Coordinates of C-alpha atoms in Angstrom, one line a residue:
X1 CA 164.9 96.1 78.4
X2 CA 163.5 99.1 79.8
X3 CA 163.7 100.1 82.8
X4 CA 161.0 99.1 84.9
X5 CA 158.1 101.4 85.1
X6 CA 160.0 103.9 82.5
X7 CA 158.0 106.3 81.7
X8 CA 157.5 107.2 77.8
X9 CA 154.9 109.9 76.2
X10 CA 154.4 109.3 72.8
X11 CA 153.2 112.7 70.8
X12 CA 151.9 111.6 67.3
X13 CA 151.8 114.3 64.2
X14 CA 150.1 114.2 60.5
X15 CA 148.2 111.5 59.1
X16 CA 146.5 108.4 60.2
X17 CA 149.1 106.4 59.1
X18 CA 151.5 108.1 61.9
X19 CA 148.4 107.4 64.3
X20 CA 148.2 103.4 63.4
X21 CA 152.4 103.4 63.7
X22 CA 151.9 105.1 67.3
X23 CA 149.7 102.5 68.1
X24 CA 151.7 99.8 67.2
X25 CA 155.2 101.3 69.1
X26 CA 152.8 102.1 72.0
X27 CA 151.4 97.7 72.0
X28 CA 155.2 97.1 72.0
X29 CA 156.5 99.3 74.4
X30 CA 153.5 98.2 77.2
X31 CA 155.0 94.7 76.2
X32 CA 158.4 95.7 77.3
X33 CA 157.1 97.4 80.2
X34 CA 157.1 100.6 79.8
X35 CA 154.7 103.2 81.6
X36 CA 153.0 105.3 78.5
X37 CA 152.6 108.7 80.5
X38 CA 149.9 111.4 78.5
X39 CA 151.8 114.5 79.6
X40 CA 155.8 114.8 78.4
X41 CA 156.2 116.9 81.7
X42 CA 155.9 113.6 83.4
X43 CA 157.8 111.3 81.4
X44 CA 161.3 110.1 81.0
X45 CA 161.5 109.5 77.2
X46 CA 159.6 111.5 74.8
X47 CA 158.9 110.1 71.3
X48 CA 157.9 112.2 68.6
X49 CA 156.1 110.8 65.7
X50 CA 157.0 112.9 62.8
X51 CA 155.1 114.6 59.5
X52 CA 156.9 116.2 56.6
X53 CA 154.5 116.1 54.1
X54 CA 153.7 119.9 53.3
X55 CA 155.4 123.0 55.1
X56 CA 153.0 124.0 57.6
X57 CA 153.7 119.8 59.1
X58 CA 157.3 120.0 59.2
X59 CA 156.8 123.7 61.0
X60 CA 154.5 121.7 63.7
X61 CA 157.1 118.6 64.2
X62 CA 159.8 121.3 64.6
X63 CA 158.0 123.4 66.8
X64 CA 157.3 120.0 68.9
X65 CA 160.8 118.7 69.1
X66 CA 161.8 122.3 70.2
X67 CA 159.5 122.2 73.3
X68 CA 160.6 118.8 73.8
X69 CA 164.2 120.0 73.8
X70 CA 163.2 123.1 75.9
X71 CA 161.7 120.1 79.0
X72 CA 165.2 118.0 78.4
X73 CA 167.3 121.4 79.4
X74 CA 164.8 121.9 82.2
X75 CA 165.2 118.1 83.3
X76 CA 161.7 116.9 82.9
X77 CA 162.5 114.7 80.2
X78 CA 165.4 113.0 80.1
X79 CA 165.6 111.1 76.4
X80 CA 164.2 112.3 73.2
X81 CA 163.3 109.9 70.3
X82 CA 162.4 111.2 66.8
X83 CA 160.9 109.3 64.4
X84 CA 159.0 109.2 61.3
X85 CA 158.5 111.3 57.8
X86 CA 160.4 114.6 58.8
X87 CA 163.5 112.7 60.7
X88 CA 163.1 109.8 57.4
X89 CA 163.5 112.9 55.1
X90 CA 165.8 115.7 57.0
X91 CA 168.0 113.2 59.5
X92 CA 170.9 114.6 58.3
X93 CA 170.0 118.1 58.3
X94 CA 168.1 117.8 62.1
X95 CA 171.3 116.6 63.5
X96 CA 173.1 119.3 63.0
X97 CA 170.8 121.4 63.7
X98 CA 169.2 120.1 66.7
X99 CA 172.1 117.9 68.7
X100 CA 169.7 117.6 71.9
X101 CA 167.8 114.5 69.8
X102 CA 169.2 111.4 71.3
X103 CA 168.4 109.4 68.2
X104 CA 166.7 110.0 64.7
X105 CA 164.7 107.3 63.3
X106 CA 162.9 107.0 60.0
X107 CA 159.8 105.9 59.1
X108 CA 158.7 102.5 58.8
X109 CA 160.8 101.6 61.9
X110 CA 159.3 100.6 65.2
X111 CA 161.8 98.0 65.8
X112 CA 164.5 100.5 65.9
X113 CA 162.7 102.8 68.3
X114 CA 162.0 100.2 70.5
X115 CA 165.3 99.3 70.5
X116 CA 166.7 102.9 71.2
X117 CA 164.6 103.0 74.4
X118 CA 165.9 99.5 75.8
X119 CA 163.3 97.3 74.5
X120 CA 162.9 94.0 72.4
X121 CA 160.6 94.4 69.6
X122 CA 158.3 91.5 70.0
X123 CA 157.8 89.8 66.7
X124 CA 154.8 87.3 68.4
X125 CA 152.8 91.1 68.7
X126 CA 152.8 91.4 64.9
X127 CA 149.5 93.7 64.3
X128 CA 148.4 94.1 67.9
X129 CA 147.9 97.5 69.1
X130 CA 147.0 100.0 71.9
X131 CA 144.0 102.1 70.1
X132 CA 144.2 105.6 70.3
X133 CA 141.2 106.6 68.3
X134 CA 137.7 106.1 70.3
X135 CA 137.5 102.2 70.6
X136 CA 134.7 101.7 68.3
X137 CA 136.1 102.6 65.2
X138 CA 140.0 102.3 64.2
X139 CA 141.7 102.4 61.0
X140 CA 143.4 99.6 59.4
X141 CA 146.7 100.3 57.0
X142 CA 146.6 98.0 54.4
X143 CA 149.9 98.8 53.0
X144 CA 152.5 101.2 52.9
X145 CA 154.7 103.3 50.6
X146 CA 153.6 104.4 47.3
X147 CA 154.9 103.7 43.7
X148 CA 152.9 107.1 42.1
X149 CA 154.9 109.6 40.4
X150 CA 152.9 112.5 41.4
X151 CA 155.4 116.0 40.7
X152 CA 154.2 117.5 44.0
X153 CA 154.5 114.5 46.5
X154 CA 157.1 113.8 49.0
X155 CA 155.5 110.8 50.0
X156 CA 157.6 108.3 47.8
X157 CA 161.1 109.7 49.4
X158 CA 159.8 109.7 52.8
X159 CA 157.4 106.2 52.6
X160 CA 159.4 104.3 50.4
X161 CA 157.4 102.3 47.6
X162 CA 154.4 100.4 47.8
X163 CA 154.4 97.7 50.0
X164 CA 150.9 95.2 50.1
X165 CA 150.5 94.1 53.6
X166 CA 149.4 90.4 52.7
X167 CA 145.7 89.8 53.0
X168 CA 145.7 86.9 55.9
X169 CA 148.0 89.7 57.9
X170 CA 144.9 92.6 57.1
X171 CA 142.2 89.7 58.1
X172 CA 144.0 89.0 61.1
X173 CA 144.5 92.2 62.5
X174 CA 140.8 93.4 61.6
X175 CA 139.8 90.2 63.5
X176 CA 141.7 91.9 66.9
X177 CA 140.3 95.2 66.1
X178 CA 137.0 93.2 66.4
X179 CA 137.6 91.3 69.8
X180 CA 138.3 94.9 70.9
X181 CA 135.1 96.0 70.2
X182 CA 135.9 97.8 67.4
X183 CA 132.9 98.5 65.3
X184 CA 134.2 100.7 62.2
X185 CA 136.9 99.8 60.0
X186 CA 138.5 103.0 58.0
X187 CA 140.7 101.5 55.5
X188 CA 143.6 103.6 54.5
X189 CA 146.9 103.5 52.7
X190 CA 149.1 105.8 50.4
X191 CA 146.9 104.2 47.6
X192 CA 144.1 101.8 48.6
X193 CA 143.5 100.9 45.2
X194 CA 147.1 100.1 43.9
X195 CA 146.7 97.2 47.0
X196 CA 147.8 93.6 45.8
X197 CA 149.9 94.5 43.0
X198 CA 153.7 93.8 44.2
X199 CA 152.1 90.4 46.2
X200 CA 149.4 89.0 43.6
X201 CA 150.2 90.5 40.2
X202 CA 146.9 92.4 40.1
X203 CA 144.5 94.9 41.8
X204 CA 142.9 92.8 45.4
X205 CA 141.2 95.5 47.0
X206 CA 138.0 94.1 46.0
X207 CA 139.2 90.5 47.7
X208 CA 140.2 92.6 50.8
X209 CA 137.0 94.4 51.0
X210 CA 135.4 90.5 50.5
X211 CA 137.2 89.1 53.6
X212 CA 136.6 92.4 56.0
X213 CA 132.6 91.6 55.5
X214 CA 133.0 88.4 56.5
X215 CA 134.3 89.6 60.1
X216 CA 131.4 89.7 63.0
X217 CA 131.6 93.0 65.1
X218 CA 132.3 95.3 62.3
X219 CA 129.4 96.4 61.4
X220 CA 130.8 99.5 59.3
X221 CA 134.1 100.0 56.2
X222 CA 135.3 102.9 55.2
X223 CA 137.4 103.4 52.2
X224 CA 140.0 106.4 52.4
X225 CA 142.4 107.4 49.5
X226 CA 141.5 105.6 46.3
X227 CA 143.6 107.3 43.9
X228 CA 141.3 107.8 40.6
X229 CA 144.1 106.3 37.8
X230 CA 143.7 103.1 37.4
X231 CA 140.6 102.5 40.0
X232 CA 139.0 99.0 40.1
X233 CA 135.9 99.3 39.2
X234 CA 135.3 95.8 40.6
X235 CA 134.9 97.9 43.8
X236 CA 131.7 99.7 42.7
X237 CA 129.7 96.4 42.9
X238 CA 130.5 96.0 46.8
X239 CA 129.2 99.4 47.4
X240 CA 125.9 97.8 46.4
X241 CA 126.2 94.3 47.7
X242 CA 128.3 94.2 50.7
X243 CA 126.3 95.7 53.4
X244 CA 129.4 96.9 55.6
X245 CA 130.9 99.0 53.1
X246 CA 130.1 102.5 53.8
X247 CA 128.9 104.2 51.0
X248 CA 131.7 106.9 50.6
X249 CA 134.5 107.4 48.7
X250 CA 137.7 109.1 49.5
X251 CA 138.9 109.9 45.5
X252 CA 141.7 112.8 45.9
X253 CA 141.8 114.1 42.3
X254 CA 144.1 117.3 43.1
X255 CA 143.0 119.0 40.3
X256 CA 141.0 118.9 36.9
X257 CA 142.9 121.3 34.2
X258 CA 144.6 119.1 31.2
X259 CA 147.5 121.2 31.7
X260 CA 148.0 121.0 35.5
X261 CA 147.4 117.5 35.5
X262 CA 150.1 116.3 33.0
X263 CA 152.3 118.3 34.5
X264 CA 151.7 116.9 38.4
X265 CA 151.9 113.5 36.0
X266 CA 148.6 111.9 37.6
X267 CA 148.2 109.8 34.6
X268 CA 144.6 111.2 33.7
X269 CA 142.9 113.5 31.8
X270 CA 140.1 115.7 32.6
X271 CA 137.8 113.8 30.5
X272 CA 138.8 110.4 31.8
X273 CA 138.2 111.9 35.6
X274 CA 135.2 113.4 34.8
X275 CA 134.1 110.0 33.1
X276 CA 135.1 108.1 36.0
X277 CA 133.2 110.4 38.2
X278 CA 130.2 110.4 36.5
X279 CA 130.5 106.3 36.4
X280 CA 130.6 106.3 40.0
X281 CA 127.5 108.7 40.4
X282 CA 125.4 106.7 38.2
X283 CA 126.2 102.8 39.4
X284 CA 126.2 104.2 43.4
X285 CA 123.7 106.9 43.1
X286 CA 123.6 107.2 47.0
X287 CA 127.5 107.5 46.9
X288 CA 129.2 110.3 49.1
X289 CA 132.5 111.4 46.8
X290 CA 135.2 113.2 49.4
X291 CA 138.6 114.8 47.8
X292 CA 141.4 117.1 47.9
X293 CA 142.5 119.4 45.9
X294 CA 145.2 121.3 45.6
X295 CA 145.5 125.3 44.6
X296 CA 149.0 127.5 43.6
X297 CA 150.3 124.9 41.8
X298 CA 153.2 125.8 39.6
X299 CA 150.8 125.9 36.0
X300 CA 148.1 126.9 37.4
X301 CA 147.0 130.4 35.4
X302 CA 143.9 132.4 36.6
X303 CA 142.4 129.9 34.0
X304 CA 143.0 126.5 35.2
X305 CA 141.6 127.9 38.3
X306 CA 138.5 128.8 36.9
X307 CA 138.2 125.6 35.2
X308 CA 138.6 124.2 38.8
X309 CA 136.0 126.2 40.5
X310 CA 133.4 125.1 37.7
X311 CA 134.5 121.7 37.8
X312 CA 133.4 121.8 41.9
X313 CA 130.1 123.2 41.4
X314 CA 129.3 120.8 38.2
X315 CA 130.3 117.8 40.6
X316 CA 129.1 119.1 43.7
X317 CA 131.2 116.5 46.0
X318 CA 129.7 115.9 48.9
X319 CA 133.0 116.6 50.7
X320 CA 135.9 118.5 49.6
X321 CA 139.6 119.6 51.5
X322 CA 141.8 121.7 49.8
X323 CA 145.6 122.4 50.4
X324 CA 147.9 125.2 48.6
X325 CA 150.6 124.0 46.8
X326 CA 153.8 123.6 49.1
X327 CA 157.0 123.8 47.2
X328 CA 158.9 120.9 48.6
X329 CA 162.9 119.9 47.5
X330 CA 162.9 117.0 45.8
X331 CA 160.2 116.2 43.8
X332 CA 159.9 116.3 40.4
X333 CA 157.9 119.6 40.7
X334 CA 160.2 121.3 42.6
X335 CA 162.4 123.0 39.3
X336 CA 159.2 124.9 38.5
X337 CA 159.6 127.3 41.1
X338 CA 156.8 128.4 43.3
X339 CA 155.3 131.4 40.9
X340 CA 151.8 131.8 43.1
X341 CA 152.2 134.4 45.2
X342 CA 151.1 133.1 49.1
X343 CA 148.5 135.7 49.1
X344 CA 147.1 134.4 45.6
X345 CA 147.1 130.3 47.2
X346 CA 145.3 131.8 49.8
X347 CA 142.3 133.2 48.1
X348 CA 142.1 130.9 45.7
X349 CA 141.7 128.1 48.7
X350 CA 139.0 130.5 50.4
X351 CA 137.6 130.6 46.8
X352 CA 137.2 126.9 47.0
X353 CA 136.2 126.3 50.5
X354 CA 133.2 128.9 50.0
X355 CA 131.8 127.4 47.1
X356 CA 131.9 124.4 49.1
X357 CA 130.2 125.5 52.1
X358 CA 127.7 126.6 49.7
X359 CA 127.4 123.2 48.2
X360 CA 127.4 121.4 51.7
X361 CA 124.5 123.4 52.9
X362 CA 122.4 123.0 50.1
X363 CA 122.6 119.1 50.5
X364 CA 122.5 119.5 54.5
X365 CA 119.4 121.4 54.2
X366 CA 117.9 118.5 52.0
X367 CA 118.3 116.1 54.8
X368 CA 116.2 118.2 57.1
X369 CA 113.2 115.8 58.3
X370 CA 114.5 112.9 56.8
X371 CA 115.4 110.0 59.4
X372 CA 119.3 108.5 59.7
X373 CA 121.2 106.0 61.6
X374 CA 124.8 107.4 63.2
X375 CA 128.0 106.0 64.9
X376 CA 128.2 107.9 68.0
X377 CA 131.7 109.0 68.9
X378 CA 131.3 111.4 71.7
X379 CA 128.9 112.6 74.3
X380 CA 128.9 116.7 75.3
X381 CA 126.9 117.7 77.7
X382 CA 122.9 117.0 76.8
X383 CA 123.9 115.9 73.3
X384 CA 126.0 113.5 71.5
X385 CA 127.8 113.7 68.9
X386 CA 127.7 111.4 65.7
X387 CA 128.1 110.7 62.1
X388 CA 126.2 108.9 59.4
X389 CA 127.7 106.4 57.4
X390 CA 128.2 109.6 54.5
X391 CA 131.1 111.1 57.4
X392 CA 134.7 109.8 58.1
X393 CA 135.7 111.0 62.0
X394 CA 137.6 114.5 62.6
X395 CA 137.2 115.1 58.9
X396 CA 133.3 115.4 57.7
X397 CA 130.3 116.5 59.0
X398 CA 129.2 115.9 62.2
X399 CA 125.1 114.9 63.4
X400 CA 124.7 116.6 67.3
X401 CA 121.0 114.5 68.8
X402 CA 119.8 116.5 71.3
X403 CA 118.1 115.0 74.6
X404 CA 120.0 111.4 73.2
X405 CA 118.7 109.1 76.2
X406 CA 119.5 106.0 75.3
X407 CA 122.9 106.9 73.1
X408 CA 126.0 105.8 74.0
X409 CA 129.4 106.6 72.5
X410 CA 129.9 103.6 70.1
X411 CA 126.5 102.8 69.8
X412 CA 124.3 103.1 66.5
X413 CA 121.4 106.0 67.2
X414 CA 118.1 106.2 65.3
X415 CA 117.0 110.0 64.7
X416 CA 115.3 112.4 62.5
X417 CA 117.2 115.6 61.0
X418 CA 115.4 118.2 62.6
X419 CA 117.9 121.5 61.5
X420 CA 121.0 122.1 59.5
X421 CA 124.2 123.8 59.1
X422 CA 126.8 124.4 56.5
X423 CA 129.1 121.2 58.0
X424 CA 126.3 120.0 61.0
X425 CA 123.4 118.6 61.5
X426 CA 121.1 119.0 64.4
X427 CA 118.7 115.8 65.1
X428 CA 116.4 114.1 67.8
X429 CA 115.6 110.4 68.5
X430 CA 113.7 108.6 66.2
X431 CA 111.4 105.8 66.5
X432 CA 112.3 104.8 62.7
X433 CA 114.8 102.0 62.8
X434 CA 117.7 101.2 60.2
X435 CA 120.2 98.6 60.3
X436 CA 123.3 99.4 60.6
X437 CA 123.7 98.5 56.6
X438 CA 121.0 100.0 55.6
X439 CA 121.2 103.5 53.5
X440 CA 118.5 105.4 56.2
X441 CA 116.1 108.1 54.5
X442 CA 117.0 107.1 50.8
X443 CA 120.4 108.4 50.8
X444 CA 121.9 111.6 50.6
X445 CA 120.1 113.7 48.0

């Protein structure tokens, strides 16, 4: 065990997924003991929760274990725990490079890094957590890995396949997310809509999605990376009957030219995506589409890029990322070279991200005087900050109510769009009540 009172920062990189692993090491490591200290100049062990998705994370979790390494030859830290995608994926290549690590450990492996620091992984804690995230809203990993062949994604050798968390073990958990208070559940996974597969023989998001509403508490669900091959469209129908369910979408569709496509192998064409897009709009009319795309990809000709940008503004999701293509060893893409010049990625994603702000504004300004309910997450000085049930936290837009009064973070506030930005909105209190279910001012337009 530990020693008593050991002192352990955990620093947490890359995606959600990282953030709900933290969480769980973090439940486990309190169990054992163990001090979690907020600054690494303060703590004993350091544990560094790794990314190695794209480039620009694996230069961040090297720059991080570097500083780290810098406080061990200064003596403020003493051990130094690496774990996740980048130590998963370059363990053997860290070692020698970096010898000051005390221990590597993969992804998918909190046992093992509570072991490394002393500890007993507690097997009675399964699914408890310390919440990092404000305590109202938390996301839930319903499984793990992914089974996609897609040229350009790392994901598979770092992740493993695709592994179903089983659907009592998802209920359960959501139900302690609840006691905690707990009010929005963010569903996410490699693939959300792959779920139940391996376990059931067949697609069980829709079942999942069942048993969440069922929980008392949550009074929001979010659904976050539904990949567009193969989507359920059993799902649709809870977007109109289950209350909870948020209605937004997270559909990253990476691209839409036929010959970029086939050749990241995402088993669509552009007429099927643009079908299935177009299915969504008109059985969820009210339904916020988010995605990613990617630019610089390997085939993609000052053509296929031009067939991208009109395929934004003919869609016009109502929120949109965009990454340049990262040329990463060992995927399937990776013999193409990386043709694109930087300078070329870099345009085209500023290409993208203006259209987009163009598109964003138009709908923001639409929303000016009509009334909406929103999660608050923070307050700032005379205002607090929120979102509507159209936004995901850190990513989307963001509603700041002036003079809030009675708003509290992780309360639901009633107010009226009074001005807009490209990516904010600016609103006051309203007397006009919505249920938290309810789709406030008709929608987004």
């Amino acid at each position: 065990m530990p020693q008593s009172g050991a002192k352990i920062r955990i620093l947490t990189l890359g995606c959600s997924k990282n953030t709900v692993d933290s969480e769980i090491l973090m439940r486990q490591l309190a169990a054992n003991g163990c001090e979690l200290s907020p600054d690494s100049r303060d703590a004993e062990i350091a544990v560094i929760n790794t990314c190695g998705f794209i480039e620009a994370a694996k230069k961040e979790s090297i720059d991080t274990i570097l500083h780290a390494v810098k406080l061990k030859e200064e003596g403020r830290i003493g051990k130094i725990v690496v774990m996740g995608c980048l130590s998963e994926r370059y363990a053997r290549e860290l070692k020698a490079g970096i010898p000051e690590i005390d221990a590597w450990i993969g992804a998918n492996k909190v046992d093992a890094v509570v072991s490394e620091v002393g500890g007993d992984y507690k097997y009675e804690l399964l699914g408890e957590r310390l919440l990092t995230t404000p305590p109202h809203y938390a996301y839930l990993k319903i499984s793990e890995g992914c089974d996609r062949p897609c040229s350009f994604c790392s994901i598979p050798l770092m992740r493993g396949p695709h592994i179903s968390k089983p659907l009592d073990r998802i209920t359960l958990e959501a139900r302690r997310l609840a006691s905690l208070g707990v009010r929005e559940l963010i569903l996410i996974a490699q693939d959300s809509t792959y779920y139940g597969l391996d376990l059931y023989g067949r697609r069980m998001l829709g079942r999942v999605l069942d048993e969440l509403e069922t929980i008392d508490g949550i009074d929001w669900i979010r659904l976050m990376y539904a990949f567009p091959t193969g989507f359920p469209v059993d799902v649709l129908e809870r977007f109109t009957t289950d209350s909870k369910l948020c209605p937004y979408l997270d559909l990253p569709v990476q691209h839409v030219s036929d010959r970029v496509l086939s050749s990241m192998k995402r088993n669509i064409s552009s007429r099927a995506l643009r079908d299935l897009i177009l299915t969504f709009r008109r059985k969820v009319p009210h339904l916020a589409l988010r995605t990613t795309l990617i630019v610089g990809y390997p085939t993609e000709g000052e053509e296929e890029f031009a067939e991208l940008m009109d395929f934004i503004r003919e869609v016009k999701f109502e929120r949109l990322g965009v990454f340049t293509y990262s040329h990463e060893e060992g995927t399937s893409a990776y013999p193409l070279g990386d043709p694109v010049p930087s300078a070329v990625k870099e345009q085209r994603r500023d290409a993208v991200m203006e259209a987009q702000r163009e598109i964003s504004r138009q709908r923001n300004d639409a929303l000016v005087g009509s009334h909406q309910l929103v999660l608050i997450d923070e307050i700032a000085g005379d205002s607090a900050i929120g979102r509507t049930r159209w936004d995901a936290p850190e990513i989307d837009n963001e509603v700041i109510v002036q003079s809030p009064h009675a708003c509290t973070v992780g309360s639901f506030c009633h107010v009226e769009i009074v001005d807009a930005e490209d990516y904010d909105l600016f609103a006051a209190p309203s007397a006009v009540r919505q249920p938290p279910g309810a789709a406030a001012g008709g929608g987004l337009p």
